[in-house]
PDB file of C-alpha atoms in Angstrom:
ATOM      1  CA  MET T   1     -36.180  75.292 -46.901  1.00 97.00           C
ATOM      2  CA  ARG T   2     -34.142  78.468 -46.439  1.00 98.00           C
ATOM      3  CA  ILE T   3     -32.341  78.847 -43.108  1.00 98.00           C
ATOM      4  CA  GLY T   4     -30.441  81.841 -41.742  1.00 98.00           C
ATOM      5  CA  VAL T   5     -27.268  80.881 -39.877  1.00 98.00           C
ATOM      6  CA  VAL T   6     -25.650  83.224 -37.340  1.00 98.00           C
ATOM      7  CA  SER T   7     -23.057  82.952 -34.619  1.00 98.00           C
ATOM      8  CA  ASP T   8     -21.082  85.029 -32.173  1.00 97.00           C
ATOM      9  CA  THR T   9     -23.434  87.968 -31.884  1.00 95.00           C
ATOM     10  CA  HIS T  10     -21.765  88.985 -28.586  1.00 92.00           C
ATOM     11  CA  MET T  11     -24.449  91.547 -27.868  1.00 87.00           C
ATOM     12  CA  PHE T  12     -26.814  92.737 -25.179  1.00 79.00           C
ATOM     13  CA  ARG T  13     -30.378  93.522 -26.223  1.00 63.00           C
ATOM     14  CA  ARG T  14     -30.762  96.478 -23.917  1.00 58.00           C
ATOM     15  CA  SER T  15     -27.914  98.300 -25.657  1.00 60.00           C
ATOM     16  CA  GLN T  16     -28.192  97.228 -29.287  1.00 74.00           C
ATOM     17  CA  SER T  17     -30.428  96.100 -32.099  1.00 89.00           C
ATOM     18  CA  LEU T  18     -29.561  93.729 -34.912  1.00 94.00           C
ATOM     19  CA  PRO T  19     -27.692  95.313 -37.822  1.00 95.00           C
ATOM     20  CA  GLN T  20     -30.055  96.404 -40.595  1.00 96.00           C
ATOM     21  CA  ASP T  21     -28.106  94.442 -43.250  1.00 97.00           C
ATOM     22  CA  LEU T  22     -28.534  91.291 -41.150  1.00 97.00           C
ATOM     23  CA  VAL T  23     -32.263  91.910 -40.651  1.00 97.00           C
ATOM     24  CA  GLU T  24     -32.742  92.451 -44.378  1.00 98.00           C
ATOM     25  CA  GLY T  25     -30.691  89.362 -45.231  1.00 98.00           C
ATOM     26  CA  LEU T  26     -32.711  87.150 -42.891  1.00 98.00           C
ATOM     27  CA  ARG T  27     -36.084  88.461 -44.014  1.00 96.00           C
ATOM     28  CA  GLY T  28     -38.167  85.599 -45.409  1.00 97.00           C
ATOM     29  CA  VAL T  29     -36.097  82.707 -44.022  1.00 98.00           C
ATOM     30  CA  ASP T  30     -38.030  79.707 -42.721  1.00 98.00           C
ATOM     31  CA  MET T  31     -35.863  79.433 -39.625  1.00 98.00           C
ATOM     32  CA  ILE T  32     -32.762  80.899 -37.962  1.00 98.00           C
ATOM     33  CA  LEU T  33     -30.062  78.741 -36.370  1.00 98.00           C
ATOM     34  CA  HIS T  34     -27.568  80.367 -33.974  1.00 98.00           C
ATOM     35  CA  THR T  35     -24.342  78.560 -33.083  1.00 98.00           C
ATOM     36  CA  GLY T  36     -23.606  80.255 -29.792  1.00 98.00           C
ATOM     37  CA  ASP T  37     -22.209  83.270 -27.993  1.00 97.00           C
ATOM     38  CA  TRP T  38     -25.521  85.090 -27.904  1.00 95.00           C
ATOM     39  CA  ILE T  39     -24.338  86.610 -24.575  1.00 93.00           C
ATOM     40  CA  ASP T  40     -27.776  87.825 -23.445  1.00 91.00           C
ATOM     41  CA  GLU T  41     -30.891  85.634 -23.512  1.00 90.00           C
ATOM     42  CA  GLU T  42     -32.987  88.629 -24.554  1.00 89.00           C
ATOM     43  CA  VAL T  43     -31.127  88.655 -27.904  1.00 92.00           C
ATOM     44  CA  VAL T  44     -33.097  85.505 -28.778  1.00 93.00           C
ATOM     45  CA  ASP T  45     -36.225  87.671 -29.054  1.00 92.00           C
ATOM     46  CA  LEU T  46     -34.559  89.924 -31.638  1.00 93.00           C
ATOM     47  CA  PHE T  47     -34.097  86.894 -33.898  1.00 96.00           C
ATOM     48  CA  ALA T  48     -37.484  85.382 -32.998  1.00 96.00           C
ATOM     49  CA  ASP T  49     -39.124  88.548 -34.332  1.00 95.00           C
ATOM     50  CA  LEU T  50     -37.758  87.557 -37.767  1.00 97.00           C
ATOM     51  CA  ALA T  51     -38.332  83.770 -37.851  1.00 98.00           C
ATOM     52  CA  PRO T  52     -38.489  80.692 -35.625  1.00 98.00           C
ATOM     53  CA  ILE T  53     -35.155  80.339 -33.818  1.00 98.00           C
ATOM     54  CA  ASP T  54     -33.092  77.468 -32.441  1.00 98.00           C
ATOM     55  CA  GLY T  55     -29.437  77.104 -31.587  1.00 98.00           C
ATOM     56  CA  VAL T  56     -26.823  76.156 -29.046  1.00 98.00           C
ATOM     57  CA  ALA T  57     -24.905  77.961 -26.314  1.00 98.00           C
ATOM     58  CA  GLY T  58     -21.316  79.076 -26.723  1.00 97.00           C
ATOM     59  CA  ASN T  59     -18.428  79.378 -24.289  1.00 97.00           C
ATOM     60  CA  ASN T  60     -19.411  82.974 -23.389  1.00 96.00           C
ATOM     61  CA  ASP T  61     -23.079  82.232 -22.709  1.00 97.00           C
ATOM     62  CA  GLY T  62     -24.476  82.048 -19.204  1.00 95.00           C
ATOM     63  CA  PRO T  63     -26.463  79.287 -17.494  1.00 97.00           C
ATOM     64  CA  ALA T  64     -29.858  80.510 -18.754  1.00 96.00           C
ATOM     65  CA  ILE T  65     -28.817  80.160 -22.402  1.00 97.00           C
ATOM     66  CA  VAL T  66     -27.129  76.804 -21.741  1.00 98.00           C
ATOM     67  CA  ARG T  67     -30.321  75.507 -20.090  1.00 97.00           C
ATOM     68  CA  ARG T  68     -32.493  76.829 -22.894  1.00 97.00           C
ATOM     69  CA  PHE T  69     -30.460  75.556 -25.863  1.00 98.00           C
ATOM     70  CA  GLY T  70     -27.781  73.132 -24.653  1.00 98.00           C
ATOM     71  CA  ARG T  71     -24.216  73.045 -25.960  1.00 97.00           C
ATOM     72  CA  ARG T  72     -24.658  70.536 -28.786  1.00 97.00           C
ATOM     73  CA  LYS T  73     -27.624  69.176 -30.735  1.00 98.00           C
ATOM     74  CA  VAL T  74     -28.761  67.453 -33.894  1.00 98.00           C
ATOM     75  CA  LEU T  75     -31.810  68.688 -35.799  1.00 98.00           C
ATOM     76  CA  GLU T  76     -33.550  66.910 -38.652  1.00 97.00           C
ATOM     77  CA  LEU T  77     -34.793  69.425 -41.209  1.00 98.00           C
ATOM     78  CA  ALA T  78     -35.956  68.811 -44.794  1.00 97.00           C
ATOM     79  CA  GLY T  79     -34.429  65.330 -44.747  1.00 96.00           C
ATOM     80  CA  TYR T  80     -30.995  66.476 -43.539  1.00 98.00           C
ATOM     81  CA  ARG T  81     -29.327  65.807 -40.186  1.00 98.00           C
ATOM     82  CA  ILE T  82     -27.791  69.060 -38.969  1.00 98.00           C
ATOM     83  CA  GLY T  83     -25.307  69.157 -36.100  1.00 98.00           C
ATOM     84  CA  LEU T  84     -25.013  72.424 -34.154  1.00 98.00           C
ATOM     85  CA  ILE T  85     -22.119  73.207 -31.855  1.00 98.00           C
ATOM     86  CA  HIS T  86     -20.200  76.337 -30.932  1.00 97.00           C
ATOM     87  CA  GLY T  87     -16.806  74.756 -31.637  1.00 95.00           C
ATOM     88  CA  ASP T  88     -14.735  75.900 -28.666  1.00 95.00           C
ATOM     89  CA  GLY T  89     -12.461  73.650 -26.658  1.00 87.00           C
ATOM     90  CA  GLY T  90      -9.921  72.523 -29.247  1.00 79.00           C
ATOM     91  CA  ARG T  91      -7.018  73.825 -31.272  1.00 79.00           C
ATOM     92  CA  SER T  92      -8.832  74.029 -34.603  1.00 87.00           C
ATOM     93  CA  THR T  93     -12.456  75.117 -34.538  1.00 93.00           C
ATOM     94  CA  PRO T  94     -13.436  73.164 -37.706  1.00 95.00           C
ATOM     95  CA  ASP T  95     -11.743  70.001 -36.395  1.00 93.00           C
ATOM     96  CA  THR T  96     -13.382  70.385 -32.978  1.00 94.00           C
ATOM     97  CA  ALA T  97     -16.792  70.770 -34.629  1.00 96.00           C
ATOM     98  CA  PHE T  98     -16.210  67.828 -36.976  1.00 95.00           C
ATOM     99  CA  GLN T  99     -15.056  65.478 -34.202  1.00 93.00           C
ATOM    100  CA  ALA T 100     -18.139  66.320 -32.108  1.00 95.00           C
ATOM    101  CA  PHE T 101     -20.328  64.578 -34.691  1.00 96.00           C
ATOM    102  CA  CYS T 102     -18.244  61.489 -35.460  1.00 93.00           C
ATOM    103  CA  ASP T 103     -18.921  57.987 -34.182  1.00 88.00           C
ATOM    104  CA  ALA T 104     -16.332  55.707 -32.551  1.00 82.00           C
ATOM    105  CA  ASP T 105     -15.014  54.746 -36.000  1.00 85.00           C
ATOM    106  CA  GLY T 106     -14.492  58.387 -37.006  1.00 82.00           C
ATOM    107  CA  LYS T 107     -17.434  58.403 -39.422  1.00 86.00           C
ATOM    108  CA  GLY T 108     -19.689  61.444 -39.523  1.00 89.00           C
ATOM    109  CA  THR T 109     -23.178  61.061 -38.065  1.00 92.00           C
ATOM    110  CA  VAL T 110     -24.725  64.159 -39.701  1.00 97.00           C
ATOM    111  CA  ASP T 111     -24.992  65.749 -43.153  1.00 97.00           C
ATOM    112  CA  ILE T 112     -24.169  69.299 -42.062  1.00 98.00           C
ATOM    113  CA  ILE T 113     -22.218  70.774 -39.153  1.00 98.00           C
ATOM    114  CA  LEU T 114     -22.916  74.393 -38.219  1.00 98.00           C
ATOM    115  CA  PHE T 115     -20.462  75.998 -35.809  1.00 98.00           C
ATOM    116  CA  GLY T 116     -19.008  79.334 -34.749  1.00 97.00           C
ATOM    117  CA  HIS T 117     -16.463  80.427 -32.117  1.00 97.00           C
ATOM    118  CA  SER T 118     -13.671  81.658 -34.406  1.00 96.00           C
ATOM    119  CA  HIS T 119     -15.705  84.512 -35.977  1.00 96.00           C
ATOM    120  CA  THR T 120     -14.148  83.346 -39.255  1.00 97.00           C
ATOM    121  CA  PRO T 121     -16.426  82.447 -42.186  1.00 98.00           C
ATOM    122  CA  TYR T 122     -15.723  78.859 -43.220  1.00 98.00           C
ATOM    123  CA  LEU T 123     -17.177  76.481 -45.804  1.00 98.00           C
ATOM    124  CA  GLU T 124     -15.767  73.036 -46.576  1.00 97.00           C
ATOM    125  CA  ARG T 125     -16.949  69.552 -47.414  1.00 96.00           C
ATOM    126  CA  LYS T 126     -15.131  66.891 -45.432  1.00 94.00           C
ATOM    127  CA  ASP T 127     -15.880  63.195 -45.818  1.00 93.00           C
ATOM    128  CA  GLY T 128     -19.250  64.063 -47.342  1.00 93.00           C
ATOM    129  CA  ILE T 129     -20.228  66.461 -44.529  1.00 96.00           C
ATOM    130  CA  LEU T 130     -20.732  70.170 -45.099  1.00 97.00           C
ATOM    131  CA  LEU T 131     -18.928  72.226 -42.422  1.00 98.00           C
ATOM    132  CA  PHE T 132     -20.174  75.817 -42.188  1.00 98.00           C
ATOM    133  CA  ASN T 133     -19.252  78.712 -39.924  1.00 98.00           C
ATOM    134  CA  PRO T 134     -21.205  81.888 -40.760  1.00 98.00           C
ATOM    135  CA  GLY T 135     -18.669  84.219 -39.118  1.00 98.00           C
ATOM    136  CA  SER T 136     -20.119  87.001 -36.979  1.00 97.00           C
ATOM    137  CA  PRO T 137     -22.742  89.602 -37.907  1.00 96.00           C
ATOM    138  CA  THR T 138     -21.691  91.956 -35.098  1.00 94.00           C
ATOM    139  CA  ASP T 139     -18.100  91.166 -34.008  1.00 94.00           C
ATOM    140  CA  LYS T 140     -15.886  90.664 -37.066  1.00 93.00           C
ATOM    141  CA  ARG T 141     -12.614  90.695 -35.091  1.00 90.00           C
ATOM    142  CA  ARG T 142      -9.803  90.236 -37.634  1.00 92.00           C
ATOM    143  CA  GLN T 143     -12.158  89.742 -40.582  1.00 96.00           C
ATOM    144  CA  PRO T 144     -12.589  92.481 -43.174  1.00 97.00           C
ATOM    145  CA  ARG T 145     -16.412  92.323 -43.072  1.00 98.00           C
ATOM    146  CA  TYR T 146     -19.344  91.210 -40.914  1.00 97.00           C
ATOM    147  CA  SER T 147     -21.081  88.044 -42.058  1.00 98.00           C
ATOM    148  CA  PHE T 148     -23.900  85.539 -41.681  1.00 98.00           C
ATOM    149  CA  GLY T 149     -24.989  82.530 -43.703  1.00 98.00           C
ATOM    150  CA  ILE T 150     -27.897  81.200 -45.689  1.00 98.00           C
ATOM    151  CA  LEU T 151     -28.418  77.450 -45.901  1.00 98.00           C
ATOM    152  CA  ARG T 152     -30.749  76.029 -48.564  1.00 98.00           C
ATOM    153  CA  LEU T 153     -32.105  72.547 -47.978  1.00 98.00           C
ATOM    154  CA  GLY T 154     -33.784  70.937 -50.957  1.00 96.00           C
ATOM    155  CA  ALA T 155     -32.837  68.359 -53.563  1.00 95.00           C
ATOM    156  CA  ASP T 156     -29.371  69.891 -53.256  1.00 94.00           C
ATOM    157  CA  LEU T 157     -27.676  71.320 -50.193  1.00 95.00           C
ATOM    158  CA  GLU T 158     -26.292  74.843 -50.584  1.00 97.00           C
ATOM    159  CA  ALA T 159     -24.606  77.182 -48.127  1.00 98.00           C
ATOM    160  CA  GLU T 160     -23.368  80.691 -48.772  1.00 98.00           C
ATOM    161  CA  HIS T 161     -21.932  83.579 -46.818  1.00 98.00           C
ATOM    162  CA  HIS T 162     -23.397  87.068 -46.943  1.00 98.00           C
ATOM    163  CA  TYR T 163     -21.136  89.988 -46.092  1.00 98.00           C
ATOM    164  CA  TYR T 164     -21.612  93.632 -45.164  1.00 98.00           C
ATOM    165  CA  ASP T 165     -19.453  96.502 -43.960  1.00 96.00           C
ATOM    166  CA  HIS T 166     -21.408  98.368 -41.279  1.00 90.00           C
ATOM    167  CA  LYS T 167     -23.301  97.208 -38.245  1.00 85.00           C
TER     168      LYS T 167
END
């Protein structure tokens, strides 16, 4: 299974379209997962035109997006438990995301944690859990390039960032 991972689009549908490099990079994925800060619920349709979409709301999303997606969830896909969260509310975004999916003993309850918030691409394995932040495809902030991720779920678990220069 090949999944596109995006976060922090910070865009309004009525004024923008998805960057062409992002559209091309997501072409052919089985599903798209968004880890929050969509900003406008109509942006969901831009992604849904490419593939089935699911995700969570971020700290900048309004009540309609929160109602539609929630702020935290666990999906089971291709035999993997995937935790989705935006990652806001703590000092370190990766630590905040990791702690959100730990039990009372501090053990992870998922195989993969997808998060956003910092706009910073991130990939690490911690205590057997893959932590992955795709960065932002439309709001790179202090990063040199825009980015999104591709997650491959099969016999092995693979995650990689894809970068581009122009939105």
